[in-house]
Amino acid sequence: MYAKQQVGERIFWTGVNDRRKQLFENIWPLPYGVSYNSYLIRDERCALMDTVETGSDGSYLDWVAETLDGRRLDYLIIHHMELDHSGEIENLLARFPDVKIVGNGKTFKVLEAYFGASDNLLEVKDGDVLDLGHHKLRFVFTPWVHWPETMMSYDTTEGVLFSGDAFGMFGALDGGVFDDQVDFERYYEDEMRRYYSNIVGKYSAMVQKALAKLAGTEVRTICPLHGLVWRSDPQKVIGLYDRWSRYEAENGAVVVYASMYGHTARMADRIARSMAQAGVRNIRVFDVSKTHISYLISEIWQYKGVVLGSCAYNMEMFPLMENLTRELIHMGVKGKYLGLFGSYSWNGGGVKNLNAFAETIGWEQVAPAAEIKGRPDAGKYEACDALAEAMAVRLKK
Ligand code: FEO
């Protein structure tokens, strides 16, 4: 980024923005880019906290060298081995061959799998402290946030938490690096929830464990591996992660439908209108064929009510709705009120398979599925209205 940014007296942000990549992990769209954060602690002994995705910025190592300002790089501390953070390790070792790599036992197994055997390793255990001089880093193992080897480090001197993927977000750092330099709600909160729900959400139970482990630690600044550095209000982002990982949702409903010729789409509109008339205020309606699944999952994470509709397709669910339901099961999303609907022309298949999904995921189904044969003319909407009413009653509770 070539604009020095100090995070603390001796801590520097050495991350990069990536606005070129279309898909994070080759699946999640990045309309606003992403940042890979890396930090340098320039102390009596200098430590680099993680690297960046290789190819994201060819000048990254120059940037690190410039920030070192002639000092020797003593340590590379690896909080997470996913390649968006470890990608530059090989190049870093070529440039700074004496650097000692700090990680845990699981870190080093992945390191070897990616880059071959390394020497000059310093294996740390949960709770170990690395003394850099002024700064003292205590390692906090937080497995599965978001890979098995993930850990955080906490600087006991200034209360800085290097949190790995936790508290990260999609979205490049457009000028502001700190939470107090941007309008978070306007520009970042949705992208943070989309990041959480799609990348970390599957491991929500482990997020809760990590938060419990950090309770009682005085965190003054949070330095995640993606997105904003939280120096003014770190409790805000801790609170968001706590809420999301407890599946605490807002009052409202997301309607997602799959429709080929508009019949199921009409049912979706009818259900949404009926819910609104019954007093539900926050309603979002999406066509599964048009909106990327990552946004659908993020919206579903946000709201308590979920209404899914599918036409029949080769006697099954519509493939993209099937993909969404499979992903919801895979992610283990919990605690929703569910409504189902769909249409068919001869044998059906959409609603039948949505009902099977309902049994598997175990959410509370608010009413029997609404199903219409053929064109949904006036007079065929009774079950849609009943579903909408039932959802409104649950949401009002
Ligand atoms: Fe940002 Fe799990 O890597």
mmCIF file of C-alpha atoms and ligand atoms in Angstrom:
data_model
loop_
_atom_site.group_PDB
_atom_site.id
_atom_site.type_symbol
_atom_site.label_atom_id
_atom_site.label_comp_id
_atom_site.label_asym_id
_atom_site.label_seq_id
_atom_site.Cartn_x
_atom_site.Cartn_y
_atom_site.Cartn_z
ATOM 1 C CA MET A 1 0.000 0.000 0.000
ATOM 2 C CA TYR A 2 3.077 2.135 0.348
ATOM 3 C CA ALA A 3 1.752 4.435 3.028
ATOM 4 C CA LYS A 4 3.203 3.552 6.383
ATOM 5 C CA GLN A 5 0.582 2.816 8.953
ATOM 6 C CA GLN A 6 1.511 2.407 12.568
ATOM 7 C CA VAL A 7 -0.792 0.314 14.687
ATOM 8 C CA GLY A 8 1.146 0.876 17.885
ATOM 9 C CA GLU A 9 4.337 2.638 18.822
ATOM 10 C CA ARG A 10 6.408 -0.214 17.405
ATOM 11 C CA ILE A 11 3.757 -2.127 15.454
ATOM 12 C CA PHE A 12 3.251 -1.508 11.733
ATOM 13 C CA TRP A 13 0.564 -2.699 9.360
ATOM 14 C CA THR A 14 2.337 -4.344 6.418
ATOM 15 C CA GLY A 15 -0.694 -5.735 4.626
ATOM 16 C CA VAL A 16 -1.834 -5.355 1.044
ATOM 17 C CA ASN A 17 -5.118 -4.729 -0.726
ATOM 18 C CA ASP A 18 -6.293 -7.097 -3.450
ATOM 19 C CA ARG A 19 -8.907 -5.620 -5.767
ATOM 20 C CA ARG A 20 -7.979 -7.782 -8.723
ATOM 21 C CA LYS A 21 -9.079 -11.163 -7.427
ATOM 22 C CA GLN A 22 -12.647 -11.999 -8.461
ATOM 23 C CA LEU A 23 -13.318 -14.887 -6.097
ATOM 24 C CA PHE A 24 -11.908 -15.497 -2.616
ATOM 25 C CA GLU A 25 -11.071 -19.211 -2.274
ATOM 26 C CA ASN A 26 -12.177 -19.299 -5.926
ATOM 27 C CA ILE A 27 -15.809 -19.273 -4.804
ATOM 28 C CA TRP A 28 -16.781 -16.095 -2.883
ATOM 29 C CA PRO A 29 -17.207 -12.882 -4.953
ATOM 30 C CA LEU A 30 -15.142 -9.864 -3.937
ATOM 31 C CA PRO A 31 -16.959 -6.804 -5.296
ATOM 32 C CA TYR A 32 -15.065 -4.543 -2.901
ATOM 33 C CA GLY A 33 -11.810 -6.511 -2.872
ATOM 34 C CA VAL A 34 -10.120 -7.906 0.203
ATOM 35 C CA SER A 35 -7.100 -7.053 2.309
ATOM 36 C CA TYR A 36 -4.523 -9.535 3.518
ATOM 37 C CA ASN A 37 -3.172 -8.051 6.700
ATOM 38 C CA SER A 38 0.317 -8.622 7.928
ATOM 39 C CA TYR A 39 1.983 -6.774 10.790
ATOM 40 C CA LEU A 40 5.555 -6.054 11.713
ATOM 41 C CA ILE A 41 6.620 -5.539 15.300
ATOM 42 C CA ARG A 42 9.846 -3.568 15.179
ATOM 43 C CA ASP A 43 11.226 -4.229 18.630
ATOM 44 C CA GLU A 44 14.577 -5.344 20.064
ATOM 45 C CA ARG A 45 13.768 -8.511 18.155
ATOM 46 C CA CYS A 46 11.580 -7.988 15.073
ATOM 47 C CA ALA A 47 8.628 -10.208 14.284
ATOM 48 C CA LEU A 48 6.458 -10.394 11.196
ATOM 49 C CA MET A 49 2.918 -11.556 11.853
ATOM 50 C CA ASP A 50 1.889 -13.695 8.860
ATOM 51 C CA THR A 51 2.454 -12.904 5.188
ATOM 52 C CA VAL A 52 -0.002 -12.323 2.320
ATOM 53 C CA GLU A 53 -1.365 -14.239 -0.656
ATOM 54 C CA THR A 54 1.360 -14.692 -3.190
ATOM 55 C CA GLY A 55 0.832 -12.642 -6.334
ATOM 56 C CA SER A 56 -1.495 -10.181 -4.609
ATOM 57 C CA ASP A 57 1.207 -7.529 -4.523
ATOM 58 C CA GLY A 58 4.649 -8.169 -5.972
ATOM 59 C CA SER A 59 6.174 -5.484 -3.763
ATOM 60 C CA TYR A 60 5.091 -6.987 -0.451
ATOM 61 C CA LEU A 61 8.586 -8.078 0.582
ATOM 62 C CA ASP A 62 10.038 -4.696 -0.353
ATOM 63 C CA TRP A 63 7.343 -3.209 1.835
ATOM 64 C CA VAL A 64 8.398 -5.437 4.746
ATOM 65 C CA ALA A 65 12.087 -4.624 4.188
ATOM 66 C CA GLU A 66 11.355 -0.917 4.043
ATOM 67 C CA THR A 67 9.383 -1.107 7.284
ATOM 68 C CA LEU A 68 12.212 -3.028 8.955
ATOM 69 C CA ASP A 69 14.314 0.040 8.217
ATOM 70 C CA GLY A 70 17.601 -1.850 8.241
ATOM 71 C CA ARG A 71 16.792 -4.141 11.179
ATOM 72 C CA ARG A 72 17.104 -7.890 11.018
ATOM 73 C CA LEU A 73 13.890 -9.931 10.812
ATOM 74 C CA ASP A 74 14.076 -12.394 13.695
ATOM 75 C CA TYR A 75 10.701 -14.143 13.635
ATOM 76 C CA LEU A 76 7.864 -15.012 11.317
ATOM 77 C CA ILE A 77 4.859 -15.820 13.455
ATOM 78 C CA ILE A 78 2.251 -17.934 11.679
ATOM 79 C CA HIS A 79 -1.250 -17.651 13.069
ATOM 80 C CA HIS A 80 -2.921 -19.445 10.181
ATOM 81 C CA MET A 81 -1.625 -21.508 7.281
ATOM 82 C CA GLU A 82 -4.342 -20.879 4.697
ATOM 83 C CA LEU A 83 -2.534 -19.677 1.609
ATOM 84 C CA ASP A 84 -4.068 -16.209 1.636
ATOM 85 C CA HIS A 85 -1.700 -15.632 4.572
ATOM 86 C CA SER A 86 1.081 -18.159 4.088
ATOM 87 C CA GLY A 87 1.522 -17.759 0.327
ATOM 88 C CA GLU A 88 4.560 -15.508 0.576
ATOM 89 C CA ILE A 89 6.430 -17.647 3.122
ATOM 90 C CA GLU A 90 8.705 -19.278 0.564
ATOM 91 C CA ASN A 91 9.690 -15.928 -0.924
ATOM 92 C CA LEU A 92 10.135 -14.458 2.548
ATOM 93 C CA LEU A 93 12.511 -17.262 3.530
ATOM 94 C CA ALA A 94 14.500 -16.725 0.358
ATOM 95 C CA ARG A 95 14.890 -13.049 1.202
ATOM 96 C CA PHE A 96 15.346 -13.415 4.977
ATOM 97 C CA PRO A 97 16.957 -16.882 5.315
ATOM 98 C CA ASP A 98 17.773 -16.502 9.015
ATOM 99 C CA VAL A 99 14.222 -15.851 10.131
ATOM 100 C CA LYS A 100 12.911 -18.258 12.768
ATOM 101 C CA ILE A 101 9.420 -19.581 12.044
ATOM 102 C CA VAL A 102 7.101 -19.565 15.034
ATOM 103 C CA GLY A 103 4.037 -21.806 15.067
ATOM 104 C CA ASN A 104 2.482 -24.799 16.755
ATOM 105 C CA GLY A 105 2.793 -28.496 15.970
ATOM 106 C CA LYS A 106 -0.161 -28.457 13.581
ATOM 107 C CA THR A 107 1.140 -25.323 11.862
ATOM 108 C CA PHE A 108 4.378 -27.064 11.029
ATOM 109 C CA LYS A 109 2.645 -30.106 9.547
ATOM 110 C CA VAL A 110 0.776 -27.899 7.073
ATOM 111 C CA LEU A 111 3.919 -25.834 6.481
ATOM 112 C CA GLU A 112 5.791 -28.980 5.468
ATOM 113 C CA ALA A 113 2.904 -30.163 3.297
ATOM 114 C CA TYR A 114 2.966 -26.876 1.393
ATOM 115 C CA PHE A 115 6.625 -25.912 1.304
ATOM 116 C CA GLY A 116 8.639 -29.008 2.285
ATOM 117 C CA ALA A 117 10.674 -29.501 5.423
ATOM 118 C CA SER A 118 11.937 -26.321 7.085
ATOM 119 C CA ASP A 119 14.518 -25.881 9.763
ATOM 120 C CA ASN A 120 14.812 -22.963 12.117
ATOM 121 C CA LEU A 121 11.409 -23.672 13.655
ATOM 122 C CA LEU A 122 10.266 -22.519 17.073
ATOM 123 C CA GLU A 123 7.312 -24.597 18.245
ATOM 124 C CA VAL A 124 5.113 -22.895 20.824
ATOM 125 C CA LYS A 125 2.484 -24.305 23.142
ATOM 126 C CA ASP A 126 -0.784 -22.751 24.220
ATOM 127 C CA GLY A 127 0.013 -19.981 26.719
ATOM 128 C CA ASP A 128 3.732 -19.719 25.873
ATOM 129 C CA VAL A 129 5.198 -16.217 25.793
ATOM 130 C CA LEU A 130 7.684 -14.879 23.249
ATOM 131 C CA ASP A 131 9.665 -11.910 24.528
ATOM 132 C CA LEU A 132 10.531 -9.397 21.788
ATOM 133 C CA GLY A 133 11.918 -6.804 24.200
ATOM 134 C CA HIS A 134 9.216 -4.206 24.775
ATOM 135 C CA HIS A 135 6.443 -6.448 23.458
ATOM 136 C CA LYS A 136 5.664 -9.851 24.916
ATOM 137 C CA LEU A 137 3.446 -12.153 22.892
ATOM 138 C CA ARG A 138 1.323 -14.785 24.599
ATOM 139 C CA PHE A 139 0.028 -17.477 22.260
ATOM 140 C CA VAL A 140 -3.615 -18.432 22.470
ATOM 141 C CA PHE A 141 -4.585 -21.566 20.580
ATOM 142 C CA THR A 142 -7.944 -21.147 18.842
ATOM 143 C CA PRO A 143 -8.310 -24.290 16.731
ATOM 144 C CA TRP A 144 -10.831 -24.245 13.876
ATOM 145 C CA VAL A 145 -11.131 -20.483 13.708
ATOM 146 C CA HIS A 146 -10.861 -21.218 10.884
ATOM 147 C CA TRP A 147 -8.466 -24.185 10.382
ATOM 148 C CA PRO A 148 -7.214 -26.717 12.944
ATOM 149 C CA GLU A 149 -3.845 -25.031 13.451
ATOM 150 C CA THR A 150 -5.125 -21.481 13.971
ATOM 151 C CA MET A 151 -3.901 -19.516 16.925
ATOM 152 C CA MET A 152 -3.851 -15.922 18.076
ATOM 153 C CA SER A 153 -1.188 -13.977 19.882
ATOM 154 C CA TYR A 154 -1.801 -11.385 22.538
ATOM 155 C CA ASP A 155 0.685 -8.624 23.227
ATOM 156 C CA THR A 156 0.605 -8.284 26.992
ATOM 157 C CA THR A 157 2.435 -4.933 26.840
ATOM 158 C CA GLU A 158 -0.115 -2.932 24.846
ATOM 159 C CA GLY A 159 -3.145 -5.228 24.851
ATOM 160 C CA VAL A 160 -2.995 -5.934 21.111
ATOM 161 C CA LEU A 161 -4.642 -9.127 19.899
ATOM 162 C CA PHE A 162 -3.393 -10.602 16.627
ATOM 163 C CA SER A 163 -6.519 -12.580 15.928
ATOM 164 C CA GLY A 164 -5.965 -14.487 12.689
ATOM 165 C CA ASP A 165 -9.099 -14.820 10.544
ATOM 166 C CA ALA A 166 -11.300 -14.034 13.528
ATOM 167 C CA PHE A 167 -12.863 -10.564 13.339
ATOM 168 C CA GLY A 168 -11.917 -10.357 9.656
ATOM 169 C CA MET A 169 -14.054 -9.222 6.742
ATOM 170 C CA PHE A 170 -14.227 -8.942 2.989
ATOM 171 C CA GLY A 171 -13.524 -5.516 1.521
ATOM 172 C CA ALA A 172 -10.205 -3.824 0.799
ATOM 173 C CA LEU A 173 -9.024 -1.070 3.122
ATOM 174 C CA ASP A 174 -10.087 1.973 1.152
ATOM 175 C CA GLY A 175 -7.909 4.531 2.842
ATOM 176 C CA GLY A 176 -8.930 3.899 6.434
ATOM 177 C CA VAL A 177 -7.195 1.082 8.259
ATOM 178 C CA PHE A 178 -8.835 1.623 11.666
ATOM 179 C CA ASP A 179 -12.441 1.230 12.760
ATOM 180 C CA ASP A 180 -12.620 4.923 13.671
ATOM 181 C CA GLN A 181 -11.559 6.007 10.172
ATOM 182 C CA VAL A 182 -14.559 4.558 8.325
ATOM 183 C CA ASP A 183 -18.333 4.317 8.506
ATOM 184 C CA PHE A 184 -18.331 0.632 9.474
ATOM 185 C CA GLU A 185 -22.092 0.083 9.287
ATOM 186 C CA ARG A 186 -22.318 1.652 5.872
ATOM 187 C CA TYR A 187 -19.290 0.157 4.158
ATOM 188 C CA TYR A 188 -18.138 -2.946 6.003
ATOM 189 C CA GLU A 189 -20.717 -4.599 8.261
ATOM 190 C CA ASP A 190 -22.531 -6.534 5.505
ATOM 191 C CA GLU A 191 -19.236 -7.719 4.078
ATOM 192 C CA MET A 192 -18.082 -8.738 7.523
ATOM 193 C CA ARG A 193 -21.217 -10.805 8.077
ATOM 194 C CA ARG A 194 -20.835 -12.357 4.616
ATOM 195 C CA TYR A 195 -17.255 -13.249 5.504
ATOM 196 C CA TYR A 196 -18.241 -14.633 8.896
ATOM 197 C CA SER A 197 -21.194 -16.675 7.694
ATOM 198 C CA ASN A 198 -19.442 -18.197 4.679
ATOM 199 C CA ILE A 199 -15.885 -18.645 5.923
ATOM 200 C CA VAL A 200 -15.976 -19.008 9.703
ATOM 201 C CA GLY A 201 -19.647 -19.688 10.500
ATOM 202 C CA LYS A 202 -19.398 -23.468 10.192
ATOM 203 C CA TYR A 203 -17.069 -23.348 13.187
ATOM 204 C CA SER A 204 -19.283 -21.159 15.356
ATOM 205 C CA ALA A 205 -18.972 -23.513 18.335
ATOM 206 C CA MET A 206 -15.203 -23.087 18.156
ATOM 207 C CA VAL A 207 -15.634 -19.310 17.905
ATOM 208 C CA GLN A 208 -17.598 -19.454 21.145
ATOM 209 C CA LYS A 209 -14.763 -21.450 22.736
ATOM 210 C CA ALA A 210 -12.228 -18.904 21.526
ATOM 211 C CA LEU A 211 -14.291 -16.003 22.892
ATOM 212 C CA ALA A 212 -14.622 -17.769 26.244
ATOM 213 C CA LYS A 213 -10.874 -18.266 26.308
ATOM 214 C CA LEU A 214 -10.316 -14.553 25.665
ATOM 215 C CA ALA A 215 -12.836 -13.428 28.271
ATOM 216 C CA GLY A 216 -11.006 -11.540 30.976
ATOM 217 C CA THR A 217 -8.181 -10.542 28.637
ATOM 218 C CA GLU A 218 -7.945 -6.785 28.262
ATOM 219 C CA VAL A 219 -8.041 -6.337 24.504
ATOM 220 C CA ARG A 220 -7.313 -2.753 23.506
ATOM 221 C CA THR A 221 -6.640 -3.314 19.812
ATOM 222 C CA ILE A 222 -7.595 -6.173 17.492
ATOM 223 C CA CYS A 223 -5.414 -6.838 14.464
ATOM 224 C CA PRO A 224 -7.157 -9.391 12.233
ATOM 225 C CA LEU A 225 -5.801 -10.907 9.048
ATOM 226 C CA HIS A 226 -8.489 -9.263 6.896
ATOM 227 C CA GLY A 227 -10.041 -5.833 7.047
ATOM 228 C CA LEU A 228 -10.164 -3.153 9.689
ATOM 229 C CA VAL A 229 -7.935 -2.864 12.734
ATOM 230 C CA TRP A 230 -10.128 -2.279 15.796
ATOM 231 C CA ARG A 231 -8.506 0.270 18.071
ATOM 232 C CA SER A 232 -11.460 2.419 19.146
ATOM 233 C CA ASP A 233 -14.186 -0.092 19.793
ATOM 234 C CA PRO A 234 -12.852 -3.656 19.819
ATOM 235 C CA GLN A 235 -15.809 -4.727 21.962
ATOM 236 C CA LYS A 236 -18.109 -3.956 19.074
ATOM 237 C CA VAL A 237 -16.602 -6.580 16.805
ATOM 238 C CA ILE A 238 -16.279 -9.048 19.672
ATOM 239 C CA GLY A 239 -19.998 -8.521 20.272
ATOM 240 C CA LEU A 240 -20.844 -9.133 16.612
ATOM 241 C CA TYR A 241 -18.844 -12.362 16.535
ATOM 242 C CA ASP A 242 -20.464 -13.447 19.771
ATOM 243 C CA ARG A 243 -23.961 -12.816 18.379
ATOM 244 C CA TRP A 244 -23.318 -14.470 15.046
ATOM 245 C CA SER A 245 -21.636 -17.512 16.565
ATOM 246 C CA ARG A 246 -24.627 -17.961 18.894
ATOM 247 C CA TYR A 247 -26.914 -17.782 15.823
ATOM 248 C CA GLU A 248 -28.668 -14.796 17.333
ATOM 249 C CA ALA A 249 -30.731 -13.355 14.492
ATOM 250 C CA GLU A 250 -32.807 -10.245 13.855
ATOM 251 C CA ASN A 251 -36.536 -10.177 13.526
ATOM 252 C CA GLY A 252 -37.346 -10.577 9.850
ATOM 253 C CA ALA A 253 -37.546 -13.112 7.051
ATOM 254 C CA VAL A 254 -35.536 -14.033 3.985
ATOM 255 C CA VAL A 255 -37.468 -15.503 1.082
ATOM 256 C CA VAL A 256 -35.376 -17.352 -1.493
ATOM 257 C CA TYR A 257 -37.013 -18.944 -4.488
ATOM 258 C CA ALA A 258 -36.091 -20.971 -7.557
ATOM 259 C CA SER A 259 -38.362 -20.436 -10.521
ATOM 260 C CA MET A 260 -38.061 -21.219 -14.246
ATOM 261 C CA TYR A 261 -41.132 -19.547 -15.722
ATOM 262 C CA GLY A 262 -42.344 -17.380 -12.860
ATOM 263 C CA HIS A 263 -44.894 -19.544 -11.025
ATOM 264 C CA THR A 264 -42.790 -20.080 -7.906
ATOM 265 C CA ALA A 265 -41.634 -16.453 -8.119
ATOM 266 C CA ARG A 266 -45.262 -15.331 -7.898
ATOM 267 C CA MET A 267 -45.733 -17.475 -4.812
ATOM 268 C CA ALA A 268 -42.655 -15.859 -3.270
ATOM 269 C CA ASP A 269 -44.108 -12.392 -3.831
ATOM 270 C CA ARG A 270 -47.471 -13.436 -2.423
ATOM 271 C CA ILE A 271 -45.888 -14.889 0.727
ATOM 272 C CA ALA A 272 -43.721 -11.808 1.194
ATOM 273 C CA ARG A 273 -46.718 -9.480 0.743
ATOM 274 C CA SER A 274 -48.824 -11.520 3.154
ATOM 275 C CA MET A 275 -46.039 -11.493 5.747
ATOM 276 C CA ALA A 276 -45.782 -7.715 5.396
ATOM 277 C CA GLN A 277 -49.532 -7.362 5.825
ATOM 278 C CA ALA A 278 -49.270 -9.547 8.912
ATOM 279 C CA GLY A 279 -46.723 -7.146 10.386
ATOM 280 C CA VAL A 280 -43.299 -8.520 9.432
ATOM 281 C CA ARG A 281 -41.130 -5.507 8.687
ATOM 282 C CA ASN A 282 -37.771 -6.827 7.529
ATOM 283 C CA ILE A 283 -38.358 -9.005 4.475
ATOM 284 C CA ARG A 284 -35.810 -9.718 1.769
ATOM 285 C CA VAL A 285 -36.730 -11.683 -1.372
ATOM 286 C CA PHE A 286 -34.097 -13.269 -3.626
ATOM 287 C CA ASP A 287 -34.035 -15.316 -6.801
ATOM 288 C CA VAL A 288 -31.551 -18.122 -6.151
ATOM 289 C CA SER A 289 -30.506 -18.059 -9.811
ATOM 290 C CA LYS A 290 -29.485 -14.438 -9.673
ATOM 291 C CA THR A 291 -27.966 -13.774 -6.271
ATOM 292 C CA HIS A 292 -24.720 -15.492 -5.335
ATOM 293 C CA ILE A 293 -25.136 -18.044 -2.577
ATOM 294 C CA SER A 294 -22.710 -16.187 -0.287
ATOM 295 C CA TYR A 295 -25.151 -13.258 -0.044
ATOM 296 C CA LEU A 296 -28.068 -15.625 0.560
ATOM 297 C CA ILE A 297 -26.237 -17.343 3.401
ATOM 298 C CA SER A 298 -25.297 -14.000 4.906
ATOM 299 C CA GLU A 299 -28.938 -12.815 4.795
ATOM 300 C CA ILE A 300 -30.141 -16.110 6.254
ATOM 301 C CA TRP A 301 -27.615 -15.670 9.071
ATOM 302 C CA GLN A 302 -29.034 -12.251 9.764
ATOM 303 C CA TYR A 303 -32.747 -13.024 10.005
ATOM 304 C CA LYS A 304 -34.775 -15.399 12.100
ATOM 305 C CA GLY A 305 -37.271 -16.434 9.431
ATOM 306 C CA VAL A 306 -36.303 -18.386 6.300
ATOM 307 C CA VAL A 307 -38.781 -19.175 3.532
ATOM 308 C CA LEU A 308 -37.512 -21.362 0.702
ATOM 309 C CA GLY A 309 -39.349 -22.156 -2.512
ATOM 310 C CA SER A 310 -38.535 -24.355 -5.453
ATOM 311 C CA CYS A 311 -40.155 -25.388 -8.658
ATOM 312 C CA ALA A 312 -39.817 -29.031 -9.637
ATOM 313 C CA TYR A 313 -36.872 -29.782 -11.891
ATOM 314 C CA ASN A 314 -36.506 -33.297 -13.301
ATOM 315 C CA MET A 315 -38.563 -34.485 -10.311
ATOM 316 C CA GLU A 316 -36.056 -32.903 -7.926
ATOM 317 C CA MET A 317 -35.464 -29.490 -6.437
ATOM 318 C CA PHE A 318 -34.119 -26.822 -8.759
ATOM 319 C CA PRO A 319 -30.319 -27.449 -8.769
ATOM 320 C CA LEU A 320 -29.331 -24.055 -7.371
ATOM 321 C CA MET A 321 -31.845 -24.386 -4.518
ATOM 322 C CA GLU A 322 -30.481 -27.855 -3.861
ATOM 323 C CA ASN A 323 -27.029 -26.302 -3.683
ATOM 324 C CA LEU A 324 -28.242 -23.717 -1.172
ATOM 325 C CA THR A 325 -29.947 -26.284 1.056
ATOM 326 C CA ARG A 326 -26.904 -28.566 0.953
ATOM 327 C CA GLU A 327 -24.671 -25.666 1.944
ATOM 328 C CA LEU A 328 -26.976 -24.683 4.834
ATOM 329 C CA ILE A 329 -26.798 -28.245 6.150
ATOM 330 C CA HIS A 330 -23.039 -28.334 5.666
ATOM 331 C CA MET A 331 -22.637 -25.067 7.565
ATOM 332 C CA GLY A 332 -24.843 -26.294 10.369
ATOM 333 C CA VAL A 333 -26.947 -23.120 10.508
ATOM 334 C CA LYS A 334 -29.197 -23.309 13.560
ATOM 335 C CA GLY A 335 -32.308 -21.889 15.148
ATOM 336 C CA LYS A 336 -34.425 -20.641 12.223
ATOM 337 C CA TYR A 337 -38.161 -20.597 11.628
ATOM 338 C CA LEU A 338 -38.746 -22.294 8.290
ATOM 339 C CA GLY A 339 -41.419 -21.976 5.637
ATOM 340 C CA LEU A 340 -41.471 -23.943 2.373
ATOM 341 C CA PHE A 341 -43.302 -23.561 -0.902
ATOM 342 C CA GLY A 342 -43.111 -24.494 -4.550
ATOM 343 C CA SER A 343 -44.937 -25.323 -7.751
ATOM 344 C CA TYR A 344 -44.997 -28.174 -10.242
ATOM 345 C CA SER A 345 -46.543 -29.189 -13.542
ATOM 346 C CA TRP A 346 -46.970 -32.961 -13.320
ATOM 347 C CA ASN A 347 -45.212 -35.044 -10.626
ATOM 348 C CA GLY A 348 -43.577 -32.452 -8.389
ATOM 349 C CA GLY A 349 -40.219 -32.867 -6.728
ATOM 350 C CA GLY A 350 -39.343 -29.382 -5.474
ATOM 351 C CA VAL A 351 -41.449 -29.306 -2.338
ATOM 352 C CA LYS A 352 -40.956 -33.028 -1.674
ATOM 353 C CA ASN A 353 -37.202 -32.501 -1.486
ATOM 354 C CA LEU A 354 -37.521 -29.246 0.464
ATOM 355 C CA ASN A 355 -39.484 -31.215 3.053
ATOM 356 C CA ALA A 356 -36.638 -33.728 3.209
ATOM 357 C CA PHE A 357 -34.242 -30.812 3.771
ATOM 358 C CA ALA A 358 -36.472 -29.579 6.609
ATOM 359 C CA GLU A 359 -36.207 -32.937 8.357
ATOM 360 C CA THR A 360 -32.439 -32.962 8.037
ATOM 361 C CA ILE A 361 -31.772 -29.419 9.206
ATOM 362 C CA GLY A 362 -34.235 -29.580 12.079
ATOM 363 C CA TRP A 363 -35.447 -25.965 12.062
ATOM 364 C CA GLU A 364 -38.965 -25.290 13.295
ATOM 365 C CA GLN A 365 -41.281 -25.479 10.313
ATOM 366 C CA VAL A 366 -44.017 -22.917 10.926
ATOM 367 C CA ALA A 367 -46.688 -24.423 8.644
ATOM 368 C CA PRO A 368 -47.117 -27.192 6.085
ATOM 369 C CA ALA A 369 -45.405 -26.447 2.784
ATOM 370 C CA ALA A 370 -47.493 -24.502 0.269
ATOM 371 C CA GLU A 371 -47.578 -26.211 -3.102
ATOM 372 C CA ILE A 372 -49.413 -25.217 -6.279
ATOM 373 C CA LYS A 373 -49.953 -27.243 -9.433
ATOM 374 C CA GLY A 374 -49.593 -25.206 -12.600
ATOM 375 C CA ARG A 375 -50.163 -21.463 -12.763
ATOM 376 C CA PRO A 376 -50.728 -19.846 -9.379
ATOM 377 C CA ASP A 377 -54.012 -18.104 -10.165
ATOM 378 C CA ALA A 378 -56.155 -16.279 -7.629
ATOM 379 C CA GLY A 379 -57.806 -18.817 -5.383
ATOM 380 C CA LYS A 380 -54.720 -21.013 -5.137
ATOM 381 C CA TYR A 381 -52.883 -18.963 -2.513
ATOM 382 C CA GLU A 382 -54.566 -20.155 0.654
ATOM 383 C CA ALA A 383 -51.599 -22.225 1.821
ATOM 384 C CA CYS A 384 -49.178 -19.371 0.978
ATOM 385 C CA ASP A 385 -51.180 -16.973 3.134
ATOM 386 C CA ALA A 386 -51.394 -19.496 5.958
ATOM 387 C CA LEU A 387 -47.625 -19.963 5.827
ATOM 388 C CA ALA A 388 -47.071 -16.197 5.897
ATOM 389 C CA GLU A 389 -49.450 -15.771 8.845
ATOM 390 C CA ALA A 390 -47.745 -18.575 10.760
ATOM 391 C CA MET A 391 -44.324 -17.035 10.133
ATOM 392 C CA ALA A 392 -45.540 -13.618 11.292
ATOM 393 C CA VAL A 393 -46.902 -15.141 14.501
ATOM 394 C CA ARG A 394 -43.574 -16.880 15.244
ATOM 395 C CA LEU A 395 -41.570 -13.742 14.511
ATOM 396 C CA LYS A 396 -43.779 -11.658 16.785
ATOM 397 C CA LYS A 397 -43.144 -13.978 19.718
HETATM 398 FE FE1 FEO B 1 -7.924 -15.681 5.632
HETATM 399 FE FE2 FEO B 1 -8.688 -18.933 6.586
HETATM 400 O O1 FEO B 1 -7.739 -17.544 5.701
#
